[in-house]
Structure formats: C-alpha cells, structure tokens
Amino acid sequence: MAAKIARVGVMGGTFDPIHFGHLVTAEGARCEFGLDQVLFLPSGQPPHKDLKEVTPANHRYMMTVLATLTNPYFEVSRIDIDRRGISYTIDSLKCLRQEYGAGTELFFITGADAVFEIMTWKDSKKLLEIAHFIAATRPGFSLEDLPAETRAWIAKHRERFYVLQIPAMAISSTNIRQRVRDGHSIRYLVPQQVDYYIRRHWLYRRERTPI
Ligand code: NAP
C-alpha cells in the first residue's frame, strides 16, 4: 500500500518564469511546516491577469517541470492548465481535497501580496475550510502595513494564515522578463535549464535576435 501523504504544500503561481525565489520558498515551507510533498500548480488562466500578457501555459508548465526535477519532494500538477476558464484557487483546492482525501492537510503557498487579498477571491470562506495559507514575503514585512479591513479579516481567521520570510523573494518574474527583453543575463536568478528553455523558445523578447 502506498504511504499516506499527510501534509501537502500547494505552490500556486503564474510562474512566468519560475525562479530561485519560488524554489527557495517551496523548500523553506517544506522544512518549516514538515510537508511531505510540495505540488507546484502553474495557473492556466490566472485570475486578474490579461491572458495576452501571460506566456502560454505549456511553456510555464515545462519551465516549472525543469526547475523542480532535482528535488524528490517536488511535483508539478497540470490541473489548472487542463481545466478550462479562469484558474480559481477554490476549484483547484476542491479537486486536490478529493484527490488526497480528508486526512491530508493542504497548505496553499504563494506571495503575500496575493494571499492577503484572499478575502476578494472566489468562495473565500470555503477556501479557509479546505486549506491553510502561507504568505511568502521578503524579511521586514509587517501585517501592520496591510489595510485595516484586511488586518481585521486575517485576525478573524488567524489560525489559517502563516507568514514565511524569504530573503530570496527579492527575485521577481517581472524583473527577469525585463532583463531578458533588455538582453541582460538571468544566470543565477533561474535554474540553468530554465535559462536554456527561455533562450531556446525566444521567450520574453520582442524579436528573434541571439543573446
Ligand atoms: P501575482 O499577482 O503574479 O504575484 C503576487 C506576488 O507574489 C508577486 O510578487 C509574485 O512574484 C509572488 N508570487 C507568486 N506566486 C508565488 C509563489 N508560489 N511563491 C512565492 N511568491 C509568489 O500572483 P499570481 O501568480 O497571479 O497568483 C498567485 C496565486 O494566487 C495563483 O495560484 C493564483 O491562481 C492565486 N489567485 C487566486 C485568485 C482567485 O482564486 N480568485 C485570485 C488571485 C490569485 P513573482 O511575480 O516573482 O512570481
């Protein structure tokens, strides 16, 4: 019989592209929260984003697979990519709850900016029944900086929220895309295989010119 997985981290993100900040966050959460597995969930059609500005899902999925290959605790799921329409987190978590069963605790991990908007997400009350939420942020983040309404909401559900401070969160996908556009190196910001993949598929560039 397969070993039961009791605590699963679910790394939600657009991953356009995935970078070392995401990988350090996932590994940090795994160690800090005793997770048996971290499942990366690239969004198919990210909520609040114009699809025209997002790299096609299959490229983001492939980069996520390449970046996570060497960590035996990491897996990548296509559920958000293969589901049609907007990738609402509630739909993903319901699906994972069914897959893993009631005995498994789910920890949804993503950037603090996104986590602390959960009150505006689809079916936010149900989300908190299904999973815990880990907000990844740079050191120095303080809940005091959030709007009063958000703080009050978080305080009401404080047993479901955790903050994880990650120095490598200074790396950002937006900055990486800009660096590629400007012809600058992204070495040591993303795994080497992701760097190769970006070059090979001419991602984030205005025209097909060699770097
Ligand atoms: P985003 O607005 O692109 O990102 C917000 C911040 O979080 C950025 O600084 C981003 O940095 C960082 N970030 C994103 N994913 C991260 C991760 N897994 N670990 C650490 N930092 C991360 O956010 P998004 O990617 O669109 O959304 C994040 C997650 O929230 C996704 O799974 C999305 O589906 C979910 N979400 C759900 C709803 C809903 O259900 N209604 C609404 C909004 C978001 P980088 O740009 O460097 O990644």
PDB file of C-alpha atoms and ligand atoms in Angstrom:
ATOM      1  CA  MET A   1       0.000   0.000   0.000  1.00  0.00           C
ATOM      2  CA  ALA A   2       1.307   3.497  -0.896  1.00  0.00           C
ATOM      3  CA  ALA A   3       2.443   5.644   2.058  1.00  0.00           C
ATOM      4  CA  LYS A   4      -0.194   8.137   3.175  1.00  0.00           C
ATOM      5  CA  ILE A   5       0.662  11.773   2.449  1.00  0.00           C
ATOM      6  CA  ALA A   6      -0.412  13.797   5.476  1.00  0.00           C
ATOM      7  CA  ARG A   7       0.739  17.354   4.729  1.00  0.00           C
ATOM      8  CA  VAL A   8       0.896  18.725   1.211  1.00  0.00           C
ATOM      9  CA  GLY A   9       2.143  22.147   0.155  1.00  0.00           C
ATOM     10  CA  VAL A  10       0.425  23.605  -2.912  1.00  0.00           C
ATOM     11  CA  MET A  11       2.576  26.253  -4.631  1.00  0.00           C
ATOM     12  CA  GLY A  12       0.177  28.419  -6.589  1.00  0.00           C
ATOM     13  CA  GLY A  13       1.536  30.899  -9.102  1.00  0.00           C
ATOM     14  CA  THR A  14       1.791  32.062 -12.670  1.00  0.00           C
ATOM     15  CA  PHE A  15       5.498  31.077 -12.794  1.00  0.00           C
ATOM     16  CA  ASP A  16       6.264  33.337 -15.756  1.00  0.00           C
ATOM     17  CA  PRO A  17       9.041  32.290 -15.367  1.00  0.00           C
ATOM     18  CA  ILE A  18       9.726  30.178 -12.267  1.00  0.00           C
ATOM     19  CA  HIS A  19      12.870  31.392 -10.438  1.00  0.00           C
ATOM     20  CA  PHE A  20      15.041  30.618  -7.418  1.00  0.00           C
ATOM     21  CA  GLY A  21      12.814  32.786  -5.178  1.00  0.00           C
ATOM     22  CA  HIS A  22       9.930  30.344  -5.798  1.00  0.00           C
ATOM     23  CA  LEU A  23      12.145  27.287  -5.269  1.00  0.00           C
ATOM     24  CA  VAL A  24      13.637  28.601  -2.009  1.00  0.00           C
ATOM     25  CA  THR A  25      10.109  29.453  -0.819  1.00  0.00           C
ATOM     26  CA  ALA A  26       8.837  25.941  -1.551  1.00  0.00           C
ATOM     27  CA  GLU A  27      11.805  24.272   0.151  1.00  0.00           C
ATOM     28  CA  GLY A  28      11.584  26.698   3.097  1.00  0.00           C
ATOM     29  CA  ALA A  29       7.879  25.910   3.542  1.00  0.00           C
ATOM     30  CA  ARG A  30       8.550  22.180   3.272  1.00  0.00           C
ATOM     31  CA  CYS A  31      11.105  22.295   6.078  1.00  0.00           C
ATOM     32  CA  GLU A  32       9.281  24.797   8.284  1.00  0.00           C
ATOM     33  CA  PHE A  33       5.874  23.102   8.082  1.00  0.00           C
ATOM     34  CA  GLY A  34       7.011  19.464   7.836  1.00  0.00           C
ATOM     35  CA  LEU A  35       5.402  18.993   4.406  1.00  0.00           C
ATOM     36  CA  ASP A  36       5.598  15.539   2.833  1.00  0.00           C
ATOM     37  CA  GLN A  37       5.355  16.960  -0.684  1.00  0.00           C
ATOM     38  CA  VAL A  38       5.138  20.307  -2.464  1.00  0.00           C
ATOM     39  CA  LEU A  39       2.915  20.355  -5.520  1.00  0.00           C
ATOM     40  CA  PHE A  40       3.553  23.221  -7.945  1.00  0.00           C
ATOM     41  CA  LEU A  41       0.384  24.442  -9.606  1.00  0.00           C
ATOM     42  CA  PRO A  42       1.037  26.744 -12.567  1.00  0.00           C
ATOM     43  CA  SER A  43      -2.144  28.734 -13.327  1.00  0.00           C
ATOM     44  CA  GLY A  44      -3.791  28.105 -16.681  1.00  0.00           C
ATOM     45  CA  GLN A  45      -5.584  31.426 -16.959  1.00  0.00           C
ATOM     46  CA  PRO A  46      -4.519  33.461 -13.904  1.00  0.00           C
ATOM     47  CA  PRO A  47      -7.322  35.446 -12.249  1.00  0.00           C
ATOM     48  CA  HIS A  48      -6.899  39.266 -12.551  1.00  0.00           C
ATOM     49  CA  LYS A  49      -4.469  38.939 -15.484  1.00  0.00           C
ATOM     50  CA  ASP A  50      -4.834  39.691 -19.157  1.00  0.00           C
ATOM     51  CA  LEU A  51      -4.085  36.410 -20.969  1.00  0.00           C
ATOM     52  CA  LYS A  52      -2.384  38.339 -23.782  1.00  0.00           C
ATOM     53  CA  GLU A  53       0.304  39.402 -21.301  1.00  0.00           C
ATOM     54  CA  VAL A  54       0.947  35.918 -19.949  1.00  0.00           C
ATOM     55  CA  THR A  55       3.215  33.340 -21.617  1.00  0.00           C
ATOM     56  CA  PRO A  56       1.289  30.295 -22.952  1.00  0.00           C
ATOM     57  CA  ALA A  57       0.603  27.810 -20.146  1.00  0.00           C
ATOM     58  CA  ASN A  58       2.552  24.941 -21.684  1.00  0.00           C
ATOM     59  CA  HIS A  59       5.800  26.937 -21.657  1.00  0.00           C
ATOM     60  CA  ARG A  60       5.236  27.914 -17.996  1.00  0.00           C
ATOM     61  CA  TYR A  61       4.440  24.292 -17.149  1.00  0.00           C
ATOM     62  CA  MET A  62       7.580  22.996 -18.912  1.00  0.00           C
ATOM     63  CA  MET A  63       9.808  25.523 -17.120  1.00  0.00           C
ATOM     64  CA  THR A  64       8.264  24.505 -13.785  1.00  0.00           C
ATOM     65  CA  VAL A  65       8.938  20.828 -14.502  1.00  0.00           C
ATOM     66  CA  LEU A  66      12.567  21.564 -15.468  1.00  0.00           C
ATOM     67  CA  ALA A  67      13.132  23.700 -12.358  1.00  0.00           C
ATOM     68  CA  THR A  68      11.754  21.138  -9.911  1.00  0.00           C
ATOM     69  CA  LEU A  69      13.241  17.937 -11.400  1.00  0.00           C
ATOM     70  CA  THR A  70      16.079  17.525  -8.917  1.00  0.00           C
ATOM     71  CA  ASN A  71      14.021  17.806  -5.721  1.00  0.00           C
ATOM     72  CA  PRO A  72      12.334  14.475  -4.873  1.00  0.00           C
ATOM     73  CA  TYR A  73       9.756  16.287  -2.705  1.00  0.00           C
ATOM     74  CA  PHE A  74       8.563  18.498  -5.567  1.00  0.00           C
ATOM     75  CA  GLU A  75       5.860  17.591  -8.101  1.00  0.00           C
ATOM     76  CA  VAL A  76       4.072  19.638 -10.756  1.00  0.00           C
ATOM     77  CA  SER A  77       0.356  19.425 -11.460  1.00  0.00           C
ATOM     78  CA  ARG A  78      -1.456  20.309 -14.700  1.00  0.00           C
ATOM     79  CA  ILE A  79      -4.915  20.547 -13.122  1.00  0.00           C
ATOM     80  CA  ASP A  80      -5.146  24.344 -13.502  1.00  0.00           C
ATOM     81  CA  ILE A  81      -3.761  24.219 -17.030  1.00  0.00           C
ATOM     82  CA  ASP A  82      -6.039  21.440 -18.236  1.00  0.00           C
ATOM     83  CA  ARG A  83      -9.185  22.929 -16.662  1.00  0.00           C
ATOM     84  CA  ARG A  84     -10.922  25.397 -18.973  1.00  0.00           C
ATOM     85  CA  GLY A  85     -11.507  29.003 -17.998  1.00  0.00           C
ATOM     86  CA  ILE A  86     -10.081  31.113 -15.189  1.00  0.00           C
ATOM     87  CA  SER A  87      -7.905  29.239 -12.667  1.00  0.00           C
ATOM     88  CA  TYR A  88      -9.750  29.944  -9.450  1.00  0.00           C
ATOM     89  CA  THR A  89      -7.931  28.575  -6.411  1.00  0.00           C
ATOM     90  CA  ILE A  90     -11.161  27.223  -4.930  1.00  0.00           C
ATOM     91  CA  ASP A  91     -11.612  24.872  -7.910  1.00  0.00           C
ATOM     92  CA  SER A  92      -8.017  23.617  -7.633  1.00  0.00           C
ATOM     93  CA  LEU A  93      -8.223  23.048  -3.883  1.00  0.00           C
ATOM     94  CA  LYS A  94     -11.557  21.208  -4.126  1.00  0.00           C
ATOM     95  CA  CYS A  95     -10.010  18.952  -6.732  1.00  0.00           C
ATOM     96  CA  LEU A  96      -6.911  18.308  -4.581  1.00  0.00           C
ATOM     97  CA  ARG A  97      -9.029  17.723  -1.467  1.00  0.00           C
ATOM     98  CA  GLN A  98     -10.827  14.956  -3.371  1.00  0.00           C
ATOM     99  CA  GLU A  99      -7.593  13.507  -4.708  1.00  0.00           C
ATOM    100  CA  TYR A 100      -5.752  13.395  -1.361  1.00  0.00           C
ATOM    101  CA  GLY A 101      -8.733  12.695   0.925  1.00  0.00           C
ATOM    102  CA  ALA A 102      -9.936  14.313   4.131  1.00  0.00           C
ATOM    103  CA  GLY A 103      -6.945  13.102   6.202  1.00  0.00           C
ATOM    104  CA  THR A 104      -4.425  15.271   4.320  1.00  0.00           C
ATOM    105  CA  GLU A 105      -3.758  18.854   5.397  1.00  0.00           C
ATOM    106  CA  LEU A 106      -3.311  21.244   2.465  1.00  0.00           C
ATOM    107  CA  PHE A 107      -1.067  24.334   2.740  1.00  0.00           C
ATOM    108  CA  PHE A 108      -1.525  26.789  -0.130  1.00  0.00           C
ATOM    109  CA  ILE A 109       1.702  28.754  -0.604  1.00  0.00           C
ATOM    110  CA  THR A 110       2.017  31.931  -2.620  1.00  0.00           C
ATOM    111  CA  GLY A 111       3.243  35.538  -2.493  1.00  0.00           C
ATOM    112  CA  ALA A 112       1.996  37.650   0.434  1.00  0.00           C
ATOM    113  CA  ASP A 113       0.557  40.280  -1.949  1.00  0.00           C
ATOM    114  CA  ALA A 114      -1.753  37.616  -3.342  1.00  0.00           C
ATOM    115  CA  VAL A 115      -2.522  35.810  -0.038  1.00  0.00           C
ATOM    116  CA  PHE A 116      -3.668  38.948   1.721  1.00  0.00           C
ATOM    117  CA  GLU A 117      -6.246  39.552  -0.988  1.00  0.00           C
ATOM    118  CA  ILE A 118      -7.942  36.224  -0.353  1.00  0.00           C
ATOM    119  CA  MET A 119     -10.988  37.944   1.041  1.00  0.00           C
ATOM    120  CA  THR A 120     -11.679  39.124  -2.548  1.00  0.00           C
ATOM    121  CA  TRP A 121     -11.182  35.674  -4.110  1.00  0.00           C
ATOM    122  CA  LYS A 122     -13.992  33.422  -5.286  1.00  0.00           C
ATOM    123  CA  ASP A 123     -15.568  31.487  -2.375  1.00  0.00           C
ATOM    124  CA  SER A 124     -13.078  32.808   0.194  1.00  0.00           C
ATOM    125  CA  LYS A 125     -14.926  31.291   3.178  1.00  0.00           C
ATOM    126  CA  LYS A 126     -14.778  27.806   1.697  1.00  0.00           C
ATOM    127  CA  LEU A 127     -11.083  28.293   0.819  1.00  0.00           C
ATOM    128  CA  LEU A 128     -10.278  28.682   4.505  1.00  0.00           C
ATOM    129  CA  GLU A 129     -12.160  25.490   5.343  1.00  0.00           C
ATOM    130  CA  ILE A 130     -10.097  23.498   2.845  1.00  0.00           C
ATOM    131  CA  ALA A 131      -6.546  24.790   3.352  1.00  0.00           C
ATOM    132  CA  HIS A 132      -4.023  26.739   5.400  1.00  0.00           C
ATOM    133  CA  PHE A 133      -2.376  29.704   3.656  1.00  0.00           C
ATOM    134  CA  ILE A 134       1.332  30.508   3.716  1.00  0.00           C
ATOM    135  CA  ALA A 135       2.218  34.051   2.646  1.00  0.00           C
ATOM    136  CA  ALA A 136       5.786  34.242   1.298  1.00  0.00           C
ATOM    137  CA  THR A 137       7.397  37.625   1.724  1.00  0.00           C
ATOM    138  CA  ARG A 138      10.697  39.421   1.979  1.00  0.00           C
ATOM    139  CA  PRO A 139      12.111  39.907   5.507  1.00  0.00           C
ATOM    140  CA  GLY A 140      10.748  43.060   7.086  1.00  0.00           C
ATOM    141  CA  PHE A 141       7.130  42.525   6.072  1.00  0.00           C
ATOM    142  CA  SER A 142       4.674  43.546   8.765  1.00  0.00           C
ATOM    143  CA  LEU A 143       0.966  42.792   8.974  1.00  0.00           C
ATOM    144  CA  GLU A 144       0.672  46.363  10.260  1.00  0.00           C
ATOM    145  CA  ASP A 145       1.317  47.570   6.695  1.00  0.00           C
ATOM    146  CA  LEU A 146      -1.914  45.988   5.442  1.00  0.00           C
ATOM    147  CA  PRO A 147      -5.175  47.959   5.223  1.00  0.00           C
ATOM    148  CA  ALA A 148      -7.253  47.854   8.433  1.00  0.00           C
ATOM    149  CA  GLU A 149     -10.046  45.864   6.768  1.00  0.00           C
ATOM    150  CA  THR A 150      -7.602  43.153   5.638  1.00  0.00           C
ATOM    151  CA  ARG A 151      -5.961  43.002   9.076  1.00  0.00           C
ATOM    152  CA  ALA A 152      -9.347  42.553  10.751  1.00  0.00           C
ATOM    153  CA  TRP A 153     -10.257  39.735   8.363  1.00  0.00           C
ATOM    154  CA  ILE A 154      -6.902  37.981   8.878  1.00  0.00           C
ATOM    155  CA  ALA A 155      -7.239  38.341  12.656  1.00  0.00           C
ATOM    156  CA  LYS A 156     -10.627  36.642  12.496  1.00  0.00           C
ATOM    157  CA  HIS A 157      -9.107  33.630  10.719  1.00  0.00           C
ATOM    158  CA  ARG A 158      -5.603  33.816  12.164  1.00  0.00           C
ATOM    159  CA  GLU A 159      -5.291  30.055  12.705  1.00  0.00           C
ATOM    160  CA  ARG A 160      -5.378  29.567   8.905  1.00  0.00           C
ATOM    161  CA  PHE A 161      -2.592  32.048   7.975  1.00  0.00           C
ATOM    162  CA  TYR A 162       1.191  31.906   8.266  1.00  0.00           C
ATOM    163  CA  VAL A 163       3.874  34.344   7.110  1.00  0.00           C
ATOM    164  CA  LEU A 164       7.153  32.925   5.771  1.00  0.00           C
ATOM    165  CA  GLN A 165      10.007  35.410   5.359  1.00  0.00           C
ATOM    166  CA  ILE A 166      12.293  34.516   2.453  1.00  0.00           C
ATOM    167  CA  PRO A 167      15.322  36.693   1.567  1.00  0.00           C
ATOM    168  CA  ALA A 168      15.378  35.277  -2.000  1.00  0.00           C
ATOM    169  CA  MET A 169      11.911  36.776  -2.568  1.00  0.00           C
ATOM    170  CA  ALA A 170      13.763  39.849  -3.826  1.00  0.00           C
ATOM    171  CA  ILE A 171      13.951  37.940  -7.141  1.00  0.00           C
ATOM    172  CA  SER A 172      10.876  38.620  -9.283  1.00  0.00           C
ATOM    173  CA  SER A 173       9.463  37.203 -12.513  1.00  0.00           C
ATOM    174  CA  THR A 174       8.691  40.728 -13.745  1.00  0.00           C
ATOM    175  CA  ASN A 175      12.328  41.722 -13.327  1.00  0.00           C
ATOM    176  CA  ILE A 176      13.533  38.535 -15.063  1.00  0.00           C
ATOM    177  CA  ARG A 177      11.276  39.163 -18.083  1.00  0.00           C
ATOM    178  CA  GLN A 178      12.578  42.726 -18.297  1.00  0.00           C
ATOM    179  CA  ARG A 179      16.196  41.563 -18.072  1.00  0.00           C
ATOM    180  CA  VAL A 180      15.648  39.127 -20.958  1.00  0.00           C
ATOM    181  CA  ARG A 181      13.979  41.874 -23.027  1.00  0.00           C
ATOM    182  CA  ASP A 182      16.955  44.149 -22.352  1.00  0.00           C
ATOM    183  CA  GLY A 183      19.439  41.411 -23.275  1.00  0.00           C
ATOM    184  CA  HIS A 184      20.825  41.079 -19.728  1.00  0.00           C
ATOM    185  CA  SER A 185      21.927  37.847 -18.061  1.00  0.00           C
ATOM    186  CA  ILE A 186      19.463  35.921 -15.856  1.00  0.00           C
ATOM    187  CA  ARG A 187      22.106  33.409 -14.772  1.00  0.00           C
ATOM    188  CA  TYR A 188      21.784  32.589 -11.018  1.00  0.00           C
ATOM    189  CA  LEU A 189      18.253  34.024 -10.944  1.00  0.00           C
ATOM    190  CA  VAL A 190      16.685  30.945 -12.561  1.00  0.00           C
ATOM    191  CA  PRO A 191      17.896  27.316 -12.792  1.00  0.00           C
ATOM    192  CA  GLN A 192      20.194  26.793 -15.775  1.00  0.00           C
ATOM    193  CA  GLN A 193      17.657  24.565 -17.564  1.00  0.00           C
ATOM    194  CA  VAL A 194      15.066  27.351 -17.352  1.00  0.00           C
ATOM    195  CA  ASP A 195      17.584  29.840 -18.757  1.00  0.00           C
ATOM    196  CA  TYR A 196      18.207  27.439 -21.693  1.00  0.00           C
ATOM    197  CA  TYR A 197      14.468  26.922 -22.205  1.00  0.00           C
ATOM    198  CA  ILE A 198      13.826  30.685 -22.339  1.00  0.00           C
ATOM    199  CA  ARG A 199      16.573  31.158 -24.950  1.00  0.00           C
ATOM    200  CA  ARG A 200      15.548  28.153 -26.997  1.00  0.00           C
ATOM    201  CA  HIS A 201      11.909  29.298 -27.245  1.00  0.00           C
ATOM    202  CA  TRP A 202      12.702  33.015 -27.586  1.00  0.00           C
ATOM    203  CA  LEU A 203      10.503  33.842 -24.594  1.00  0.00           C
ATOM    204  CA  TYR A 204      10.135  37.426 -23.277  1.00  0.00           C
ATOM    205  CA  ARG A 205      11.798  39.000 -26.301  1.00  0.00           C
ATOM    206  CA  ARG A 206      10.482  41.449 -28.813  1.00  0.00           C
ATOM    207  CA  GLU A 207      12.276  39.861 -31.723  1.00  0.00           C
ATOM    208  CA  ARG A 208      14.282  36.773 -32.550  1.00  0.00           C
ATOM    209  CA  THR A 209      17.797  38.064 -32.012  1.00  0.00           C
ATOM    210  CA  PRO A 210      20.562  35.971 -30.400  1.00  0.00           C
ATOM    211  CA  ILE A 211      21.579  36.931 -26.819  1.00  0.00           C
TER     212      ILE A 211
HETATM  213  P1  NAP B   1       0.909  37.640  -8.753  1.00  0.00           P
HETATM  214  O1  NAP B   1      -0.032  38.764  -8.604  1.00  0.00           O
HETATM  215  O2  NAP B   1       1.582  37.417 -10.075  1.00  0.00           O
HETATM  216  O3  NAP B   1       2.021  37.642  -7.650  1.00  0.00           O
HETATM  217  C1  NAP B   1       1.937  38.382  -6.473  1.00  0.00           C
HETATM  218  C2  NAP B   1       3.297  38.327  -5.803  1.00  0.00           C
HETATM  219  O4  NAP B   1       3.508  37.004  -5.301  1.00  0.00           O
HETATM  220  C3  NAP B   1       4.459  38.612  -6.750  1.00  0.00           C
HETATM  221  O5  NAP B   1       5.468  39.261  -6.007  1.00  0.00           O
HETATM  222  C4  NAP B   1       4.896  37.214  -7.155  1.00  0.00           C
HETATM  223  O6  NAP B   1       6.254  37.194  -7.541  1.00  0.00           O
HETATM  224  C5  NAP B   1       4.700  36.431  -5.887  1.00  0.00           C
HETATM  225  N1  NAP B   1       4.415  35.009  -6.081  1.00  0.00           N
HETATM  226  C6  NAP B   1       3.543  34.457  -6.949  1.00  0.00           C
HETATM  227  N2  NAP B   1       3.499  33.110  -6.767  1.00  0.00           N
HETATM  228  C7  NAP B   1       4.366  32.830  -5.764  1.00  0.00           C
HETATM  229  C8  NAP B   1       4.762  31.643  -5.098  1.00  0.00           C
HETATM  230  N3  NAP B   1       4.204  30.466  -5.405  1.00  0.00           N
HETATM  231  N4  NAP B   1       5.676  31.727  -4.113  1.00  0.00           N
HETATM  232  C9  NAP B   1       6.206  32.896  -3.758  1.00  0.00           C
HETATM  233  N5  NAP B   1       5.870  34.079  -4.344  1.00  0.00           N
HETATM  234  C10 NAP B   1       4.959  34.034  -5.324  1.00  0.00           C
HETATM  235  O7  NAP B   1       0.149  36.335  -8.316  1.00  0.00           O
HETATM  236  P2  NAP B   1      -0.434  35.218  -9.217  1.00  0.00           P
HETATM  237  O8  NAP B   1       0.718  34.366  -9.663  1.00  0.00           O
HETATM  238  O9  NAP B   1      -1.379  35.788 -10.229  1.00  0.00           O
HETATM  239  O10 NAP B   1      -1.323  34.431  -8.163  1.00  0.00           O
HETATM  240  C11 NAP B   1      -0.735  33.699  -7.126  1.00  0.00           C
HETATM  241  C12 NAP B   1      -1.654  32.517  -6.806  1.00  0.00           C
HETATM  242  O11 NAP B   1      -2.869  33.027  -6.236  1.00  0.00           O
HETATM  243  C13 NAP B   1      -2.054  31.718  -8.037  1.00  0.00           C
HETATM  244  O12 NAP B   1      -2.124  30.365  -7.695  1.00  0.00           O
HETATM  245  C14 NAP B   1      -3.434  32.254  -8.378  1.00  0.00           C
HETATM  246  O13 NAP B   1      -4.246  31.310  -9.046  1.00  0.00           O
HETATM  247  C15 NAP B   1      -3.973  32.545  -6.976  1.00  0.00           C
HETATM  248  N6  NAP B   1      -5.039  33.568  -7.054  1.00  0.00           N
HETATM  249  C16 NAP B   1      -6.326  33.131  -6.978  1.00  0.00           C
HETATM  250  C17 NAP B   1      -7.366  34.038  -7.095  1.00  0.00           C
HETATM  251  C18 NAP B   1      -8.795  33.513  -7.036  1.00  0.00           C
HETATM  252  O14 NAP B   1      -8.975  32.323  -6.876  1.00  0.00           O
HETATM  253  N7  NAP B   1      -9.762  34.372  -7.188  1.00  0.00           N
HETATM  254  C19 NAP B   1      -7.090  35.404  -7.280  1.00  0.00           C
HETATM  255  C20 NAP B   1      -5.756  35.812  -7.342  1.00  0.00           C
HETATM  256  C21 NAP B   1      -4.721  34.873  -7.225  1.00  0.00           C
HETATM  257  P3  NAP B   1       6.644  36.600  -8.986  1.00  0.00           P
HETATM  258  O15 NAP B   1       5.971  37.522  -9.980  1.00  0.00           O
HETATM  259  O16 NAP B   1       8.130  36.696  -8.997  1.00  0.00           O
HETATM  260  O17 NAP B   1       6.078  35.235  -9.050  1.00  0.00           O
END
